[in-house]
Amino acid sequence: MCGIVGYVGDPAIQSGALDIGLDALARMEYRGYDSAGIAVVRPGELEVEKKAGKLANLLETIETDGRDRFAGATCIGHTRWATHGRPNDTNAHPHVSFDGKAAIVHNGIIENFAELRAEIEAAGIELASETDSEVAAHLVALAYNAGPTAGDFEASALSVLRRLEGAFTLLFTHVDEPGTIVAGRRSTPLIVGVGDNEMFLGSDVAGFIAHTRQAVELGQDNVVVITKDAYRVMDFDGTPAEGRPFTIDWDLEAAEKGGFDSFMMKEIYEQPAAVRDTLAGHFVDGRVILDEQRLSDDDLRQVEKVFVVACGSAYHSGLLAKYAIEHWVRLPVEIEVASEFRYRDPVLDRQTLVVAVSQSGETADTLEAVRHAKSQGARVLAVCNTNGSQIPRESDAVLYTHAGPEIGVASTKAFLAQVAANYIVGLALAQARGTKYPDEIESIVDQLEEIPAKIEKVLELKDQVHELAEELGPIPTMLFLGRHVGYPVALEGALKLKELAYIHAEGFPAGELKHGPIALIEEGLPVVVVVPSPQGREILHSKIVTNIQEIRARGARTIVIAEEGDEAVKPYANALLEIPASGTLLQPLLSTVPLQFLSAEIARQCGNTDIDKPRNLAKSVTVE
Ligand code: M6R
């Protein structure tokens, strides 16, 4: 939620900061696209441009005005997902201090901004925007201009950080120190990129992967001061601290579209690799292994109850974890939308294992659920796609998904990787507790390892889905039905359609339809039905075939996803999307894929040409 970039380069290359800053903003835009802005700093001067809407608006203005205006070797930039104040030019970042000398960009929420705002107004300063962020620009200038930190930019910035409550990453610049950026973080991300004679800051590494793979992760309540050839880490009091250096293990190509017309489409095609890489290394010499296994087998044996907490697609992956863990481990599993978890006062203790699933590792609702669980003594296992992000840092153990960077706001490959990782957690529990024999675990592992090749087959459905979307034409609503693990798939299909095509869509358990929602069915209404394997639990399969007949009898146009060779469904399918056989629990790893294509294709039919950035959304939701 909001992307932040910072750059300090060689003053001899005066156009460098603008080019690098805008390029970094383009890579960071998936984090928020309500507005974008950049400030270039040179001795005694600050050039700021900011525009509501997507980055393209900012670029157009800069091109029209002429790039010469932005000469300078240091910049800070921002892509916004609005929280306080509408997405307009004034509320866009960077914000500039009353004296025009300091500029800031901010990600997060400053909770005590009303009180700080009142204090600034009492000093006779008029605030320009409706944002919580602007206070930081004025405060740093006030601190620099008078009082104990007068004339000391770094100390002034630190004094501001100490006064803020909430979650924030803040970058400060000042015209008196054009070769320096001071940045601080609490609960929202900030990574340093260490270049050769240049230094970078980013909300994530995508902002600077084109320039360096050497990065430094900052701890909670840490500050970093960067110049072109050095970085220093400290806490908010100025006491030296250590960052965690790491080498970025994916390359620039992973953050680019690679010939696809959208990141989402590229990411759909990366799913075989995402699942394969997530499974890799977890099954060694017949044993299931978790990544940063700070939970011992003994710990896993003591678990009496599992909670899965997550949001959006990650929540749907958690629903699937419930089916798998209860079946394999015979442990009760509760799944909870993370934003509801702590307010419900769930019953948690040392014997509770909380599995927190998050692609970004930044989602505020999930992070707060983790903190609540820990405060109640529960053990927390994070399933996460982002190395070193806040949720795994605060968890007892981590299982990383290896989907690579997911840029499309609608989750695709990260979702499938989460499902695979959740199943690894289930198998690790089953192994530790002895609820499955080693050969049973091995057989499930074998089936899992066949999944990437089967996803490749499902990807071949793309053209069929394209034709289907064209035939459907404009549709006001769409229903998705499933039973057992097909139900979370139905929910995921409906979520994808809502977020990409802006069409009303609902997912239901197929058996629940007759208790009310069947009233929605009318002539021609498209209904997607996810059919379980006829080879698995026969009872499930025959029940859903009956459900399909019920809706067909009422005029529904059925789009059926079923295993190859499932003859029983054929007479009732207006459209049939066939997927390879996989066994009941693993089928979601295949049946989700055509629904991703379907939502993307319908979105295009509806005129959403930028499926990577659906309206009102952001990739990482760092506010509650
Ligand atoms: O980063 P997280 O996995 O914690 O994100 C959770 C949700 O915000 C995310 O899955 C969201 O629902 C996606 N837009 C779904 O496509």
PDB file of N, CA, C and O and ligand atoms in Angstrom, residues 311-314 357-363 366 391 409-411 418 492 495-496 499 617-621, ligand 1:
ATOM      1  N   CYS A 311      -6.173 -12.950   4.458  1.00  0.00           N
ATOM      2  CA  CYS A 311      -7.144 -12.073   3.803  1.00  0.00           C
ATOM      3  C   CYS A 311      -7.233 -12.430   2.311  1.00  0.00           C
ATOM      4  O   CYS A 311      -6.259 -12.882   1.726  1.00  0.00           O
ATOM      5  N   GLY A 312      -8.383 -12.153   1.738  1.00  0.00           N
ATOM      6  CA  GLY A 312      -8.553 -12.260   0.285  1.00  0.00           C
ATOM      7  C   GLY A 312      -8.213 -13.640  -0.238  1.00  0.00           C
ATOM      8  O   GLY A 312      -8.662 -14.665   0.301  1.00  0.00           O
ATOM      9  N   SER A 313      -7.398 -13.677  -1.265  1.00  0.00           N
ATOM     10  CA  SER A 313      -7.035 -14.970  -1.857  1.00  0.00           C
ATOM     11  C   SER A 313      -6.282 -15.837  -0.858  1.00  0.00           C
ATOM     12  O   SER A 313      -6.457 -17.063  -0.837  1.00  0.00           O
ATOM     13  N   ALA A 314      -5.446 -15.203  -0.041  1.00  0.00           N
ATOM     14  CA  ALA A 314      -4.700 -15.977   0.957  1.00  0.00           C
ATOM     15  C   ALA A 314      -5.678 -16.678   1.909  1.00  0.00           C
ATOM     16  O   ALA A 314      -5.449 -17.815   2.343  1.00  0.00           O
ATOM     17  N   VAL A 357      -1.157 -16.634   6.608  1.00  0.00           N
ATOM     18  CA  VAL A 357      -0.794 -16.763   5.196  1.00  0.00           C
ATOM     19  C   VAL A 357      -0.828 -15.375   4.545  1.00  0.00           C
ATOM     20  O   VAL A 357      -1.833 -14.672   4.636  1.00  0.00           O
ATOM     21  N   SER A 358       0.270 -14.994   3.914  1.00  0.00           N
ATOM     22  CA  SER A 358       0.308 -13.675   3.269  1.00  0.00           C
ATOM     23  C   SER A 358       1.371 -13.657   2.172  1.00  0.00           C
ATOM     24  O   SER A 358       2.524 -13.987   2.426  1.00  0.00           O
ATOM     25  N   GLN A 359       0.963 -13.271   0.993  1.00  0.00           N
ATOM     26  CA  GLN A 359       1.929 -13.123  -0.097  1.00  0.00           C
ATOM     27  C   GLN A 359       2.949 -12.055   0.251  1.00  0.00           C
ATOM     28  O   GLN A 359       4.146 -12.279   0.211  1.00  0.00           O
ATOM     29  N   SER A 360       2.450 -10.883   0.610  1.00  0.00           N
ATOM     30  CA  SER A 360       3.329  -9.727   0.816  1.00  0.00           C
ATOM     31  C   SER A 360       4.068  -9.786   2.137  1.00  0.00           C
ATOM     32  O   SER A 360       5.151  -9.223   2.280  1.00  0.00           O
ATOM     33  N   GLY A 361       3.450 -10.426   3.137  1.00  0.00           N
ATOM     34  CA  GLY A 361       4.018 -10.385   4.485  1.00  0.00           C
ATOM     35  C   GLY A 361       3.837  -9.030   5.139  1.00  0.00           C
ATOM     36  O   GLY A 361       4.425  -8.753   6.180  1.00  0.00           O
ATOM     37  N   GLU A 362       3.029  -8.182   4.539  1.00  0.00           N
ATOM     38  CA  GLU A 362       2.858  -6.816   5.031  1.00  0.00           C
ATOM     39  C   GLU A 362       1.426  -6.515   5.434  1.00  0.00           C
ATOM     40  O   GLU A 362       1.167  -5.453   6.008  1.00  0.00           O
ATOM     41  N   THR A 363       0.489  -7.373   5.030  1.00  0.00           N
ATOM     42  CA  THR A 363      -0.926  -7.057   5.216  1.00  0.00           C
ATOM     43  C   THR A 363      -1.215  -6.734   6.686  1.00  0.00           C
ATOM     44  O   THR A 363      -1.023  -7.578   7.568  1.00  0.00           O
ATOM     45  N   THR A 366      -3.466  -9.067   8.777  1.00  0.00           N
ATOM     46  CA  THR A 366      -2.843 -10.351   9.123  1.00  0.00           C
ATOM     47  C   THR A 366      -1.743 -10.130  10.164  1.00  0.00           C
ATOM     48  O   THR A 366      -1.593 -10.920  11.106  1.00  0.00           O
ATOM     49  N   ILE A 391       5.572  -9.962   8.614  1.00  0.00           N
ATOM     50  CA  ILE A 391       4.829 -11.097   9.197  1.00  0.00           C
ATOM     51  C   ILE A 391       5.771 -12.267   9.519  1.00  0.00           C
ATOM     52  O   ILE A 391       5.772 -12.758  10.653  1.00  0.00           O
ATOM     53  N   VAL A 409      -2.062  -7.101  -9.305  1.00  0.00           N
ATOM     54  CA  VAL A 409      -2.732  -6.940  -8.009  1.00  0.00           C
ATOM     55  C   VAL A 409      -3.601  -8.166  -7.694  1.00  0.00           C
ATOM     56  O   VAL A 409      -3.696  -8.588  -6.545  1.00  0.00           O
ATOM     57  N   ALA A 410      -4.220  -8.721  -8.716  1.00  0.00           N
ATOM     58  CA  ALA A 410      -5.005  -9.936  -8.491  1.00  0.00           C
ATOM     59  C   ALA A 410      -4.038 -11.113  -8.331  1.00  0.00           C
ATOM     60  O   ALA A 410      -3.221 -11.384  -9.203  1.00  0.00           O
ATOM     61  N   SER A 411      -4.159 -11.783  -7.221  1.00  0.00           N
ATOM     62  CA  SER A 411      -3.217 -12.863  -6.933  1.00  0.00           C
ATOM     63  C   SER A 411      -3.502 -14.098  -7.782  1.00  0.00           C
ATOM     64  O   SER A 411      -4.651 -14.531  -7.903  1.00  0.00           O
ATOM     65  N   GLN A 418       0.597 -20.654  -2.256  1.00  0.00           N
ATOM     66  CA  GLN A 418       0.106 -20.721  -0.872  1.00  0.00           C
ATOM     67  C   GLN A 418      -0.619 -22.042  -0.611  1.00  0.00           C
ATOM     68  O   GLN A 418      -0.449 -22.658   0.445  1.00  0.00           O
ATOM     69  N   GLU A 492     -12.724 -18.101  -4.780  1.00  0.00           N
ATOM     70  CA  GLU A 492     -11.570 -17.457  -5.429  1.00  0.00           C
ATOM     71  C   GLU A 492     -11.943 -16.986  -6.847  1.00  0.00           C
ATOM     72  O   GLU A 492     -11.561 -15.890  -7.260  1.00  0.00           O
ATOM     73  N   LEU A 495     -14.027 -13.880  -6.501  1.00  0.00           N
ATOM     74  CA  LEU A 495     -13.196 -12.725  -6.098  1.00  0.00           C
ATOM     75  C   LEU A 495     -12.435 -12.181  -7.304  1.00  0.00           C
ATOM     76  O   LEU A 495     -12.370 -10.966  -7.532  1.00  0.00           O
ATOM     77  N   LYS A 496     -11.866 -13.093  -8.099  1.00  0.00           N
ATOM     78  CA  LYS A 496     -11.099 -12.651  -9.274  1.00  0.00           C
ATOM     79  C   LYS A 496     -11.995 -11.858 -10.221  1.00  0.00           C
ATOM     80  O   LYS A 496     -11.601 -10.825 -10.748  1.00  0.00           O
ATOM     81  N   GLU A 499     -12.793  -8.354  -8.741  1.00  0.00           N
ATOM     82  CA  GLU A 499     -11.707  -7.369  -8.716  1.00  0.00           C
ATOM     83  C   GLU A 499     -11.207  -7.001 -10.111  1.00  0.00           C
ATOM     84  O   GLU A 499     -10.747  -5.883 -10.316  1.00  0.00           O
ATOM     85  N   LEU A 617      -7.832  -0.733  -5.807  1.00  0.00           N
ATOM     86  CA  LEU A 617      -7.064  -1.761  -5.089  1.00  0.00           C
ATOM     87  C   LEU A 617      -5.584  -1.389  -4.986  1.00  0.00           C
ATOM     88  O   LEU A 617      -5.107  -0.460  -5.630  1.00  0.00           O
ATOM     89  N   ALA A 618      -4.881  -2.109  -4.163  1.00  0.00           N
ATOM     90  CA  ALA A 618      -3.421  -2.011  -4.099  1.00  0.00           C
ATOM     91  C   ALA A 618      -2.905  -3.396  -3.756  1.00  0.00           C
ATOM     92  O   ALA A 618      -3.632  -4.215  -3.186  1.00  0.00           O
ATOM     93  N   LYS A 619      -1.661  -3.640  -4.076  1.00  0.00           N
ATOM     94  CA  LYS A 619      -1.128  -4.982  -3.887  1.00  0.00           C
ATOM     95  C   LYS A 619      -0.923  -5.326  -2.417  1.00  0.00           C
ATOM     96  O   LYS A 619      -1.263  -6.415  -1.981  1.00  0.00           O
ATOM     97  N   SER A 620      -0.344  -4.403  -1.662  1.00  0.00           N
ATOM     98  CA  SER A 620      -0.101  -4.686  -0.248  1.00  0.00           C
ATOM     99  C   SER A 620      -0.982  -3.766   0.575  1.00  0.00           C
ATOM    100  O   SER A 620      -0.898  -2.546   0.419  1.00  0.00           O
ATOM    101  N   VAL A 621      -1.781  -4.346   1.414  1.00  0.00           N
ATOM    102  CA  VAL A 621      -2.754  -3.533   2.149  1.00  0.00           C
ATOM    103  C   VAL A 621      -2.225  -3.320   3.562  1.00  0.00           C
ATOM    104  O   VAL A 621      -2.445  -4.135   4.463  1.00  0.00           O
TER     105      VAL A 621
HETATM  106  O1  M6R B   1      -0.279 -10.062   0.650  1.00  0.00           O
HETATM  107  P1  M6R B   1      -1.412 -10.882   1.182  1.00  0.00           P
HETATM  108  O2  M6R B   1      -1.403 -12.285   0.711  1.00  0.00           O
HETATM  109  O3  M6R B   1      -1.536 -10.786   2.666  1.00  0.00           O
HETATM  110  O4  M6R B   1      -2.719 -10.180   0.561  1.00  0.00           O
HETATM  111  C1  M6R B   1      -3.991 -10.620   0.918  1.00  0.00           C
HETATM  112  C2  M6R B   1      -5.047 -10.027   0.020  1.00  0.00           C
HETATM  113  O5  M6R B   1      -5.014  -8.625   0.102  1.00  0.00           O
HETATM  114  C3  M6R B   1      -4.883 -10.453  -1.452  1.00  0.00           C
HETATM  115  O6  M6R B   1      -4.909 -11.838  -1.578  1.00  0.00           O
HETATM  116  C4  M6R B   1      -6.013  -9.830  -2.298  1.00  0.00           C
HETATM  117  O7  M6R B   1      -7.238 -10.350  -1.928  1.00  0.00           O
HETATM  118  C5  M6R B   1      -5.755 -10.047  -3.779  1.00  0.00           C
HETATM  119  N1  M6R B   1      -6.042  -8.824  -4.496  1.00  0.00           N
HETATM  120  C6  M6R B   1      -6.617 -11.091  -4.366  1.00  0.00           C
HETATM  121  O8  M6R B   1      -6.432 -11.236  -5.734  1.00  0.00           O
END
